[in-house]
PDB file of C-alpha atoms in Angstrom:
ATOM      1  CA  UNK T   1       8.331  25.371  -8.112  1.00  0.00           C
ATOM      2  CA  UNK T   2      10.976  23.879  -5.789  1.00  0.00           C
ATOM      3  CA  UNK T   3       9.926  20.333  -6.751  1.00  0.00           C
ATOM      4  CA  UNK T   4      10.224  21.138 -10.469  1.00  0.00           C
ATOM      5  CA  UNK T   5      13.605  22.784  -9.932  1.00  0.00           C
ATOM      6  CA  UNK T   6      14.896  19.774  -7.987  1.00  0.00           C
ATOM      7  CA  UNK T   7      13.640  17.425 -10.708  1.00  0.00           C
ATOM      8  CA  UNK T   8      15.451  19.454 -13.367  1.00  0.00           C
ATOM      9  CA  UNK T   9      18.668  19.489 -11.343  1.00  0.00           C
ATOM     10  CA  UNK T  10      18.524  15.717 -10.908  1.00  0.00           C
ATOM     11  CA  UNK T  11      17.908  15.264 -14.634  1.00  0.00           C
ATOM     12  CA  UNK T  12      20.918  17.444 -15.438  1.00  0.00           C
ATOM     13  CA  UNK T  13      23.132  15.566 -12.984  1.00  0.00           C
ATOM     14  CA  UNK T  14      22.098  12.194 -14.468  1.00  0.00           C
ATOM     15  CA  UNK T  15      22.746  13.407 -17.993  1.00  0.00           C
ATOM     16  CA  UNK T  16      26.197  14.662 -16.992  1.00  0.00           C
ATOM     17  CA  UNK T  17      27.037  11.274 -15.498  1.00  0.00           C
ATOM     18  CA  UNK T  18      26.017   9.470 -18.675  1.00  0.00           C
ATOM     19  CA  UNK T  19      27.808  11.907 -21.013  1.00  0.00           C
ATOM     20  CA  UNK T  20      31.147  11.395 -19.276  1.00  0.00           C
ATOM     21  CA  UNK T  21      31.975   8.070 -20.904  1.00  0.00           C
ATOM     22  CA  UNK T  22      34.609   5.953 -19.165  1.00  0.00           C
ATOM     23  CA  UNK T  23      37.949   5.913 -21.000  1.00  0.00           C
ATOM     24  CA  UNK T  24      37.950   3.378 -23.817  1.00  0.00           C
ATOM     25  CA  UNK T  25      34.184   2.808 -23.792  1.00  0.00           C
ATOM     26  CA  UNK T  26      31.960   4.194 -26.521  1.00  0.00           C
ATOM     27  CA  UNK T  27      28.349   5.225 -26.149  1.00  0.00           C
ATOM     28  CA  UNK T  28      27.303   2.107 -28.084  1.00  0.00           C
ATOM     29  CA  UNK T  29      29.352  -0.150 -25.805  1.00  0.00           C
ATOM     30  CA  UNK T  30      27.876   1.471 -22.714  1.00  0.00           C
ATOM     31  CA  UNK T  31      24.355   1.093 -24.103  1.00  0.00           C
ATOM     32  CA  UNK T  32      24.974  -2.603 -24.820  1.00  0.00           C
ATOM     33  CA  UNK T  33      26.350  -3.170 -21.324  1.00  0.00           C
ATOM     34  CA  UNK T  34      23.415  -1.270 -19.784  1.00  0.00           C
ATOM     35  CA  UNK T  35      20.946  -3.451 -21.693  1.00  0.00           C
ATOM     36  CA  UNK T  36      22.690  -6.568 -20.390  1.00  0.00           C
ATOM     37  CA  UNK T  37      22.666  -5.203 -16.838  1.00  0.00           C
ATOM     38  CA  UNK T  38      18.958  -4.433 -17.196  1.00  0.00           C
ATOM     39  CA  UNK T  39      18.296  -8.083 -18.089  1.00  0.00           C
ATOM     40  CA  UNK T  40      20.392  -9.225 -15.140  1.00  0.00           C
ATOM     41  CA  UNK T  41      18.490  -7.015 -12.711  1.00  0.00           C
ATOM     42  CA  UNK T  42      15.202  -8.365 -14.092  1.00  0.00           C
ATOM     43  CA  UNK T  43      16.459 -11.908 -13.440  1.00  0.00           C
ATOM     44  CA  UNK T  44      17.420 -10.985  -9.883  1.00  0.00           C
ATOM     45  CA  UNK T  45      14.016  -9.422  -9.248  1.00  0.00           C
ATOM     46  CA  UNK T  46      12.283 -12.529 -10.607  1.00  0.00           C
ATOM     47  CA  UNK T  47      14.378 -14.729  -8.320  1.00  0.00           C
ATOM     48  CA  UNK T  48      14.390 -12.645  -5.130  1.00  0.00           C
ATOM     49  CA  UNK T  49      11.405 -10.312  -5.367  1.00  0.00           C
ATOM     50  CA  UNK T  50      11.291  -6.792  -3.882  1.00  0.00           C
ATOM     51  CA  UNK T  51      13.895  -6.270  -1.187  1.00  0.00           C
ATOM     52  CA  UNK T  52      12.394  -3.413   0.908  1.00  0.00           C
ATOM     53  CA  UNK T  53      15.881  -2.356   1.889  1.00  0.00           C
ATOM     54  CA  UNK T  54      17.719  -0.614   3.827  1.00  0.00           C
ATOM     55  CA  UNK T  55      16.942  -2.440   7.131  1.00  0.00           C
ATOM     56  CA  UNK T  56      16.275   0.548   9.402  1.00  0.00           C
ATOM     57  CA  UNK T  57      13.282   2.043  11.183  1.00  0.00           C
ATOM     58  CA  UNK T  58      14.306   5.707  10.809  1.00  0.00           C
ATOM     59  CA  UNK T  59      16.473   7.862   8.568  1.00  0.00           C
ATOM     60  CA  UNK T  60      18.907   8.481  11.385  1.00  0.00           C
ATOM     61  CA  UNK T  61      19.215   4.780  12.196  1.00  0.00           C
ATOM     62  CA  UNK T  62      20.056   4.178   8.541  1.00  0.00           C
ATOM     63  CA  UNK T  63      22.790   6.838   8.668  1.00  0.00           C
ATOM     64  CA  UNK T  64      24.309   5.379  11.837  1.00  0.00           C
ATOM     65  CA  UNK T  65      24.157   1.940  10.232  1.00  0.00           C
ATOM     66  CA  UNK T  66      25.988   3.238   7.155  1.00  0.00           C
ATOM     67  CA  UNK T  67      28.862   4.353   9.374  1.00  0.00           C
ATOM     68  CA  UNK T  68      28.900   1.165  11.425  1.00  0.00           C
ATOM     69  CA  UNK T  69      28.806  -1.251   8.503  1.00  0.00           C
ATOM     70  CA  UNK T  70      32.163  -0.112   7.142  1.00  0.00           C
ATOM     71  CA  UNK T  71      34.530  -3.139   7.142  1.00  0.00           C
ATOM     72  CA  UNK T  72      32.060  -5.005   9.356  1.00  0.00           C
ATOM     73  CA  UNK T  73      29.494  -7.781   8.946  1.00  0.00           C
ATOM     74  CA  UNK T  74      25.893  -6.600   9.233  1.00  0.00           C
ATOM     75  CA  UNK T  75      25.263  -8.993  12.147  1.00  0.00           C
ATOM     76  CA  UNK T  76      27.765  -6.990  14.189  1.00  0.00           C
ATOM     77  CA  UNK T  77      26.088  -3.736  13.155  1.00  0.00           C
ATOM     78  CA  UNK T  78      22.737  -5.072  14.339  1.00  0.00           C
ATOM     79  CA  UNK T  79      24.197  -5.729  17.785  1.00  0.00           C
ATOM     80  CA  UNK T  80      25.556  -2.185  17.968  1.00  0.00           C
ATOM     81  CA  UNK T  81      22.248  -0.693  16.848  1.00  0.00           C
ATOM     82  CA  UNK T  82      20.397  -2.793  19.405  1.00  0.00           C
ATOM     83  CA  UNK T  83      22.737  -1.509  22.125  1.00  0.00           C
ATOM     84  CA  UNK T  84      21.925   2.063  21.129  1.00  0.00           C
ATOM     85  CA  UNK T  85      18.218   1.307  20.896  1.00  0.00           C
ATOM     86  CA  UNK T  86      18.135  -0.365  24.312  1.00  0.00           C
ATOM     87  CA  UNK T  87      19.936   2.619  25.812  1.00  0.00           C
ATOM     88  CA  UNK T  88      17.340   4.929  24.255  1.00  0.00           C
ATOM     89  CA  UNK T  89      20.004   6.741  22.235  1.00  0.00           C
ATOM     90  CA  UNK T  90      19.234   5.808  18.636  1.00  0.00           C
ATOM     91  CA  UNK T  91      18.144   9.309  17.664  1.00  0.00           C
ATOM     92  CA  UNK T  92      19.889  12.596  16.975  1.00  0.00           C
ATOM     93  CA  UNK T  93      19.454  14.137  20.405  1.00  0.00           C
ATOM     94  CA  UNK T  94      20.505  10.872  22.038  1.00  0.00           C
ATOM     95  CA  UNK T  95      23.802  10.782  20.159  1.00  0.00           C
ATOM     96  CA  UNK T  96      24.274  14.516  20.664  1.00  0.00           C
ATOM     97  CA  UNK T  97      24.195  14.064  24.441  1.00  0.00           C
ATOM     98  CA  UNK T  98      26.244  10.862  24.584  1.00  0.00           C
ATOM     99  CA  UNK T  99      29.903  11.113  25.681  1.00  0.00           C
ATOM    100  CA  UNK T 100      32.308   9.685  23.128  1.00  0.00           C
ATOM    101  CA  UNK T 101      33.523   7.007  25.553  1.00  0.00           C
ATOM    102  CA  UNK T 102      29.959   5.783  26.111  1.00  0.00           C
ATOM    103  CA  UNK T 103      29.246   5.740  22.386  1.00  0.00           C
ATOM    104  CA  UNK T 104      32.412   3.756  21.719  1.00  0.00           C
ATOM    105  CA  UNK T 105      31.346   1.119  24.236  1.00  0.00           C
ATOM    106  CA  UNK T 106      27.834   0.823  22.809  1.00  0.00           C
ATOM    107  CA  UNK T 107      29.027   0.328  19.225  1.00  0.00           C
ATOM    108  CA  UNK T 108      31.902  -1.999  20.176  1.00  0.00           C
ATOM    109  CA  UNK T 109      30.446  -5.014  18.289  1.00  0.00           C
ATOM    110  CA  UNK T 110      31.015  -3.140  15.013  1.00  0.00           C
ATOM    111  CA  UNK T 111      34.742  -2.655  15.588  1.00  0.00           C
ATOM    112  CA  UNK T 112      36.942   0.351  14.772  1.00  0.00           C
ATOM    113  CA  UNK T 113      35.143   2.135  17.594  1.00  0.00           C
ATOM    114  CA  UNK T 114      37.436   5.158  17.875  1.00  0.00           C
ATOM    115  CA  UNK T 115      36.999   6.126  14.253  1.00  0.00           C
ATOM    116  CA  UNK T 116      33.315   5.219  13.935  1.00  0.00           C
ATOM    117  CA  UNK T 117      32.224   6.961  17.134  1.00  0.00           C
ATOM    118  CA  UNK T 118      34.103  10.119  16.135  1.00  0.00           C
ATOM    119  CA  UNK T 119      32.544  10.020  12.663  1.00  0.00           C
ATOM    120  CA  UNK T 120      28.990   9.623  13.980  1.00  0.00           C
ATOM    121  CA  UNK T 121      29.488  12.500  16.412  1.00  0.00           C
ATOM    122  CA  UNK T 122      30.957  14.599  13.595  1.00  0.00           C
ATOM    123  CA  UNK T 123      27.853  13.964  11.493  1.00  0.00           C
ATOM    124  CA  UNK T 124      25.596  15.219  14.295  1.00  0.00           C
ATOM    125  CA  UNK T 125      27.804  18.306  14.690  1.00  0.00           C
ATOM    126  CA  UNK T 126      27.539  18.906  10.920  1.00  0.00           C
ATOM    127  CA  UNK T 127      23.760  18.545  11.050  1.00  0.00           C
ATOM    128  CA  UNK T 128      23.583  21.026  13.946  1.00  0.00           C
ATOM    129  CA  UNK T 129      25.873  23.572  12.287  1.00  0.00           C
ATOM    130  CA  UNK T 130      24.550  23.399   8.727  1.00  0.00           C
ATOM    131  CA  UNK T 131      20.907  22.350   9.117  1.00  0.00           C
ATOM    132  CA  UNK T 132      19.908  23.343  12.661  1.00  0.00           C
ATOM    133  CA  UNK T 133      19.939  19.686  13.670  1.00  0.00           C
ATOM    134  CA  UNK T 134      17.170  18.833  11.194  1.00  0.00           C
ATOM    135  CA  UNK T 135      17.396  15.784   8.936  1.00  0.00           C
ATOM    136  CA  UNK T 136      14.336  17.064   7.092  1.00  0.00           C
ATOM    137  CA  UNK T 137      16.262  20.179   6.058  1.00  0.00           C
ATOM    138  CA  UNK T 138      19.175  18.062   4.897  1.00  0.00           C
ATOM    139  CA  UNK T 139      16.742  15.905   2.895  1.00  0.00           C
ATOM    140  CA  UNK T 140      15.510  19.002   1.078  1.00  0.00           C
ATOM    141  CA  UNK T 141      19.031  19.936   0.041  1.00  0.00           C
ATOM    142  CA  UNK T 142      19.879  19.115  -3.582  1.00  0.00           C
ATOM    143  CA  UNK T 143      22.240  16.173  -4.073  1.00  0.00           C
ATOM    144  CA  UNK T 144      24.837  18.305  -5.870  1.00  0.00           C
ATOM    145  CA  UNK T 145      25.294  20.226  -2.603  1.00  0.00           C
ATOM    146  CA  UNK T 146      24.624  17.493  -0.046  1.00  0.00           C
ATOM    147  CA  UNK T 147      27.035  14.939  -1.541  1.00  0.00           C
ATOM    148  CA  UNK T 148      30.164  17.140  -1.322  1.00  0.00           C
ATOM    149  CA  UNK T 149      29.146  18.130   2.201  1.00  0.00           C
ATOM    150  CA  UNK T 150      28.897  14.483   3.229  1.00  0.00           C
ATOM    151  CA  UNK T 151      32.195  13.639   1.548  1.00  0.00           C
ATOM    152  CA  UNK T 152      33.902  16.388   3.550  1.00  0.00           C
ATOM    153  CA  UNK T 153      33.002  14.647   6.816  1.00  0.00           C
ATOM    154  CA  UNK T 154      35.378  12.219   8.551  1.00  0.00           C
ATOM    155  CA  UNK T 155      34.667   8.579   7.842  1.00  0.00           C
ATOM    156  CA  UNK T 156      32.579   9.265   4.716  1.00  0.00           C
ATOM    157  CA  UNK T 157      33.782   8.000   1.364  1.00  0.00           C
ATOM    158  CA  UNK T 158      31.780   7.814  -1.865  1.00  0.00           C
ATOM    159  CA  UNK T 159      30.059   4.519  -0.965  1.00  0.00           C
ATOM    160  CA  UNK T 160      28.879   5.778   2.435  1.00  0.00           C
ATOM    161  CA  UNK T 161      27.866   9.182   1.046  1.00  0.00           C
ATOM    162  CA  UNK T 162      25.800   7.628  -1.732  1.00  0.00           C
ATOM    163  CA  UNK T 163      24.173   5.116   0.636  1.00  0.00           C
ATOM    164  CA  UNK T 164      23.103   7.996   2.879  1.00  0.00           C
ATOM    165  CA  UNK T 165      21.873  10.024  -0.091  1.00  0.00           C
ATOM    166  CA  UNK T 166      19.856   7.107  -1.447  1.00  0.00           C
ATOM    167  CA  UNK T 167      18.395   5.450   1.627  1.00  0.00           C
ATOM    168  CA  UNK T 168      18.195   8.273   4.174  1.00  0.00           C
ATOM    169  CA  UNK T 169      17.802  11.383   2.020  1.00  0.00           C
ATOM    170  CA  UNK T 170      15.836   9.886  -0.907  1.00  0.00           C
ATOM    171  CA  UNK T 171      18.090  11.024  -3.736  1.00  0.00           C
ATOM    172  CA  UNK T 172      18.546   8.623  -6.699  1.00  0.00           C
ATOM    173  CA  UNK T 173      22.230   7.959  -5.979  1.00  0.00           C
ATOM    174  CA  UNK T 174      24.175   4.987  -7.318  1.00  0.00           C
ATOM    175  CA  UNK T 175      25.983   3.088  -4.556  1.00  0.00           C
ATOM    176  CA  UNK T 176      29.213   1.729  -6.021  1.00  0.00           C
ATOM    177  CA  UNK T 177      30.370  -1.109  -3.803  1.00  0.00           C
ATOM    178  CA  UNK T 178      32.437  -4.270  -4.152  1.00  0.00           C
ATOM    179  CA  UNK T 179      29.367  -6.366  -4.938  1.00  0.00           C
ATOM    180  CA  UNK T 180      28.531  -4.187  -7.957  1.00  0.00           C
ATOM    181  CA  UNK T 181      32.136  -4.377  -9.137  1.00  0.00           C
ATOM    182  CA  UNK T 182      32.243  -8.169  -8.876  1.00  0.00           C
ATOM    183  CA  UNK T 183      28.917  -8.667 -10.648  1.00  0.00           C
ATOM    184  CA  UNK T 184      29.701  -6.363 -13.575  1.00  0.00           C
ATOM    185  CA  UNK T 185      33.298  -7.503 -14.053  1.00  0.00           C
ATOM    186  CA  UNK T 186      32.621 -11.235 -13.702  1.00  0.00           C
ATOM    187  CA  UNK T 187      29.803 -11.002 -16.230  1.00  0.00           C
ATOM    188  CA  UNK T 188      31.921  -9.151 -18.754  1.00  0.00           C
ATOM    189  CA  UNK T 189      30.179  -5.793 -18.630  1.00  0.00           C
ATOM    190  CA  UNK T 190      33.318  -3.926 -17.568  1.00  0.00           C
ATOM    191  CA  UNK T 191      36.998  -4.743 -17.268  1.00  0.00           C
ATOM    192  CA  UNK T 192      38.716  -5.534 -13.975  1.00  0.00           C
ATOM    193  CA  UNK T 193      40.416  -2.126 -14.061  1.00  0.00           C
ATOM    194  CA  UNK T 194      37.150  -0.195 -14.464  1.00  0.00           C
ATOM    195  CA  UNK T 195      36.924   2.936 -12.335  1.00  0.00           C
ATOM    196  CA  UNK T 196      34.142   3.764  -9.904  1.00  0.00           C
ATOM    197  CA  UNK T 197      33.030   6.351 -12.446  1.00  0.00           C
ATOM    198  CA  UNK T 198      32.628   3.612 -15.065  1.00  0.00           C
ATOM    199  CA  UNK T 199      30.516   1.567 -12.666  1.00  0.00           C
ATOM    200  CA  UNK T 200      28.370   4.572 -11.770  1.00  0.00           C
ATOM    201  CA  UNK T 201      27.919   5.553 -15.433  1.00  0.00           C
ATOM    202  CA  UNK T 202      26.863   2.019 -16.378  1.00  0.00           C
ATOM    203  CA  UNK T 203      24.325   1.787 -13.547  1.00  0.00           C
ATOM    204  CA  UNK T 204      22.998   5.286 -14.306  1.00  0.00           C
ATOM    205  CA  UNK T 205      22.481   4.394 -17.967  1.00  0.00           C
ATOM    206  CA  UNK T 206      20.716   1.163 -16.982  1.00  0.00           C
ATOM    207  CA  UNK T 207      18.349   2.958 -14.610  1.00  0.00           C
ATOM    208  CA  UNK T 208      17.526   5.485 -17.312  1.00  0.00           C
ATOM    209  CA  UNK T 209      16.292   2.537 -19.390  1.00  0.00           C
ATOM    210  CA  UNK T 210      14.001   0.908 -16.822  1.00  0.00           C
ATOM    211  CA  UNK T 211      12.277   3.490 -14.572  1.00  0.00           C
ATOM    212  CA  UNK T 212       9.339   1.303 -13.591  1.00  0.00           C
ATOM    213  CA  UNK T 213       8.486   3.184 -10.414  1.00  0.00           C
ATOM    214  CA  UNK T 214      10.458   6.261  -9.375  1.00  0.00           C
ATOM    215  CA  UNK T 215      14.125   7.134  -9.655  1.00  0.00           C
ATOM    216  CA  UNK T 216      14.721   6.614  -5.946  1.00  0.00           C
ATOM    217  CA  UNK T 217      12.737   3.371  -5.721  1.00  0.00           C
ATOM    218  CA  UNK T 218      14.548   1.920  -8.747  1.00  0.00           C
ATOM    219  CA  UNK T 219      17.960   2.899  -7.418  1.00  0.00           C
ATOM    220  CA  UNK T 220      17.191   1.343  -4.018  1.00  0.00           C
ATOM    221  CA  UNK T 221      15.879  -1.874  -5.571  1.00  0.00           C
ATOM    222  CA  UNK T 222      18.885  -2.113  -7.880  1.00  0.00           C
ATOM    223  CA  UNK T 223      21.419  -1.742  -5.076  1.00  0.00           C
ATOM    224  CA  UNK T 224      19.556  -4.109  -2.753  1.00  0.00           C
ATOM    225  CA  UNK T 225      19.328  -6.824  -5.413  1.00  0.00           C
ATOM    226  CA  UNK T 226      23.045  -6.514  -6.177  1.00  0.00           C
ATOM    227  CA  UNK T 227      23.830  -6.823  -2.467  1.00  0.00           C
ATOM    228  CA  UNK T 228      21.604  -9.897  -2.182  1.00  0.00           C
ATOM    229  CA  UNK T 229      23.198 -11.757  -5.071  1.00  0.00           C
ATOM    230  CA  UNK T 230      26.599 -10.635  -3.804  1.00  0.00           C
ATOM    231  CA  UNK T 231      25.990 -12.140  -0.388  1.00  0.00           C
ATOM    232  CA  UNK T 232      24.583 -15.376  -1.787  1.00  0.00           C
ATOM    233  CA  UNK T 233      26.825 -15.981  -4.788  1.00  0.00           C
ATOM    234  CA  UNK T 234      29.251 -13.205  -5.727  1.00  0.00           C
ATOM    235  CA  UNK T 235      31.543 -12.978  -2.731  1.00  0.00           C
ATOM    236  CA  UNK T 236      35.321 -12.916  -2.834  1.00  0.00           C
ATOM    237  CA  UNK T 237      35.007 -16.468  -4.199  1.00  0.00           C
ATOM    238  CA  UNK T 238      32.265 -16.808  -6.804  1.00  0.00           C
ATOM    239  CA  UNK T 239      29.605 -19.492  -6.230  1.00  0.00           C
ATOM    240  CA  UNK T 240      27.938 -19.523  -9.611  1.00  0.00           C
ATOM    241  CA  UNK T 241      25.958 -22.770  -9.336  1.00  0.00           C
ATOM    242  CA  UNK T 242      22.304 -21.928  -8.853  1.00  0.00           C
ATOM    243  CA  UNK T 243      22.867 -18.162  -9.165  1.00  0.00           C
ATOM    244  CA  UNK T 244      20.123 -16.272 -11.033  1.00  0.00           C
ATOM    245  CA  UNK T 245      22.896 -14.636 -13.055  1.00  0.00           C
ATOM    246  CA  UNK T 246      24.696 -17.842 -14.034  1.00  0.00           C
ATOM    247  CA  UNK T 247      23.115 -17.731 -17.493  1.00  0.00           C
ATOM    248  CA  UNK T 248      24.734 -14.322 -18.106  1.00  0.00           C
ATOM    249  CA  UNK T 249      28.325 -15.472 -17.586  1.00  0.00           C
ATOM    250  CA  UNK T 250      30.424 -14.786 -20.709  1.00  0.00           C
ATOM    251  CA  UNK T 251      31.128 -18.492 -21.324  1.00  0.00           C
ATOM    252  CA  UNK T 252      27.372 -19.150 -21.368  1.00  0.00           C
ATOM    253  CA  UNK T 253      26.600 -16.523 -24.000  1.00  0.00           C
TER     254      UNK T 253
END
């Protein structure tokens, strides 16, 4: 019964996201853009294969990584995670018992240590207060409740909240990041002034069309492929030569 109820809630939430069309975009325009994005994702999958992402051994490691990666290169995050792992602290009870000063020193490679250490400790406090320290209980919470709770925590914006929901809690969330914005805008699917809601609605519509595996698996694969092409080709300066999406550029169509 609980599984069916959760499935129905997720279906309702997805439908609500799709119904709220971005200003100035009709349902037909969104459907056309979603079809184009579907073809682009298929091209990325053909070029890169399955990504098996996020790079973490446990749910909690993924959550810590989501905090640490803010405004930081992943190589620096890996050094911080390795420091925590070597110290035997890369688990909930380890962080719970670690003084803030010690945590700041261990995550120093990731930068912004005051804010990030405080945010990680605040997450553990939240987990203790709301879910008796159990990530499994948080995982069983519906996304419509868990997402606002995450967003209320220090250091958690929509991108971090949705990354945690998707990769750690196994909810089919859409992670709206700069890579997704660059890919969709540069390929003419949305305008440069498109809101995060417009990006999320487009991706949600696209995922409704494909659904080859499960909602969560598709959402993870989609985000990971966008990150991969973003790192290789769609950075702050576009490097379109040899990109699997070069054929989809507006001037090529």
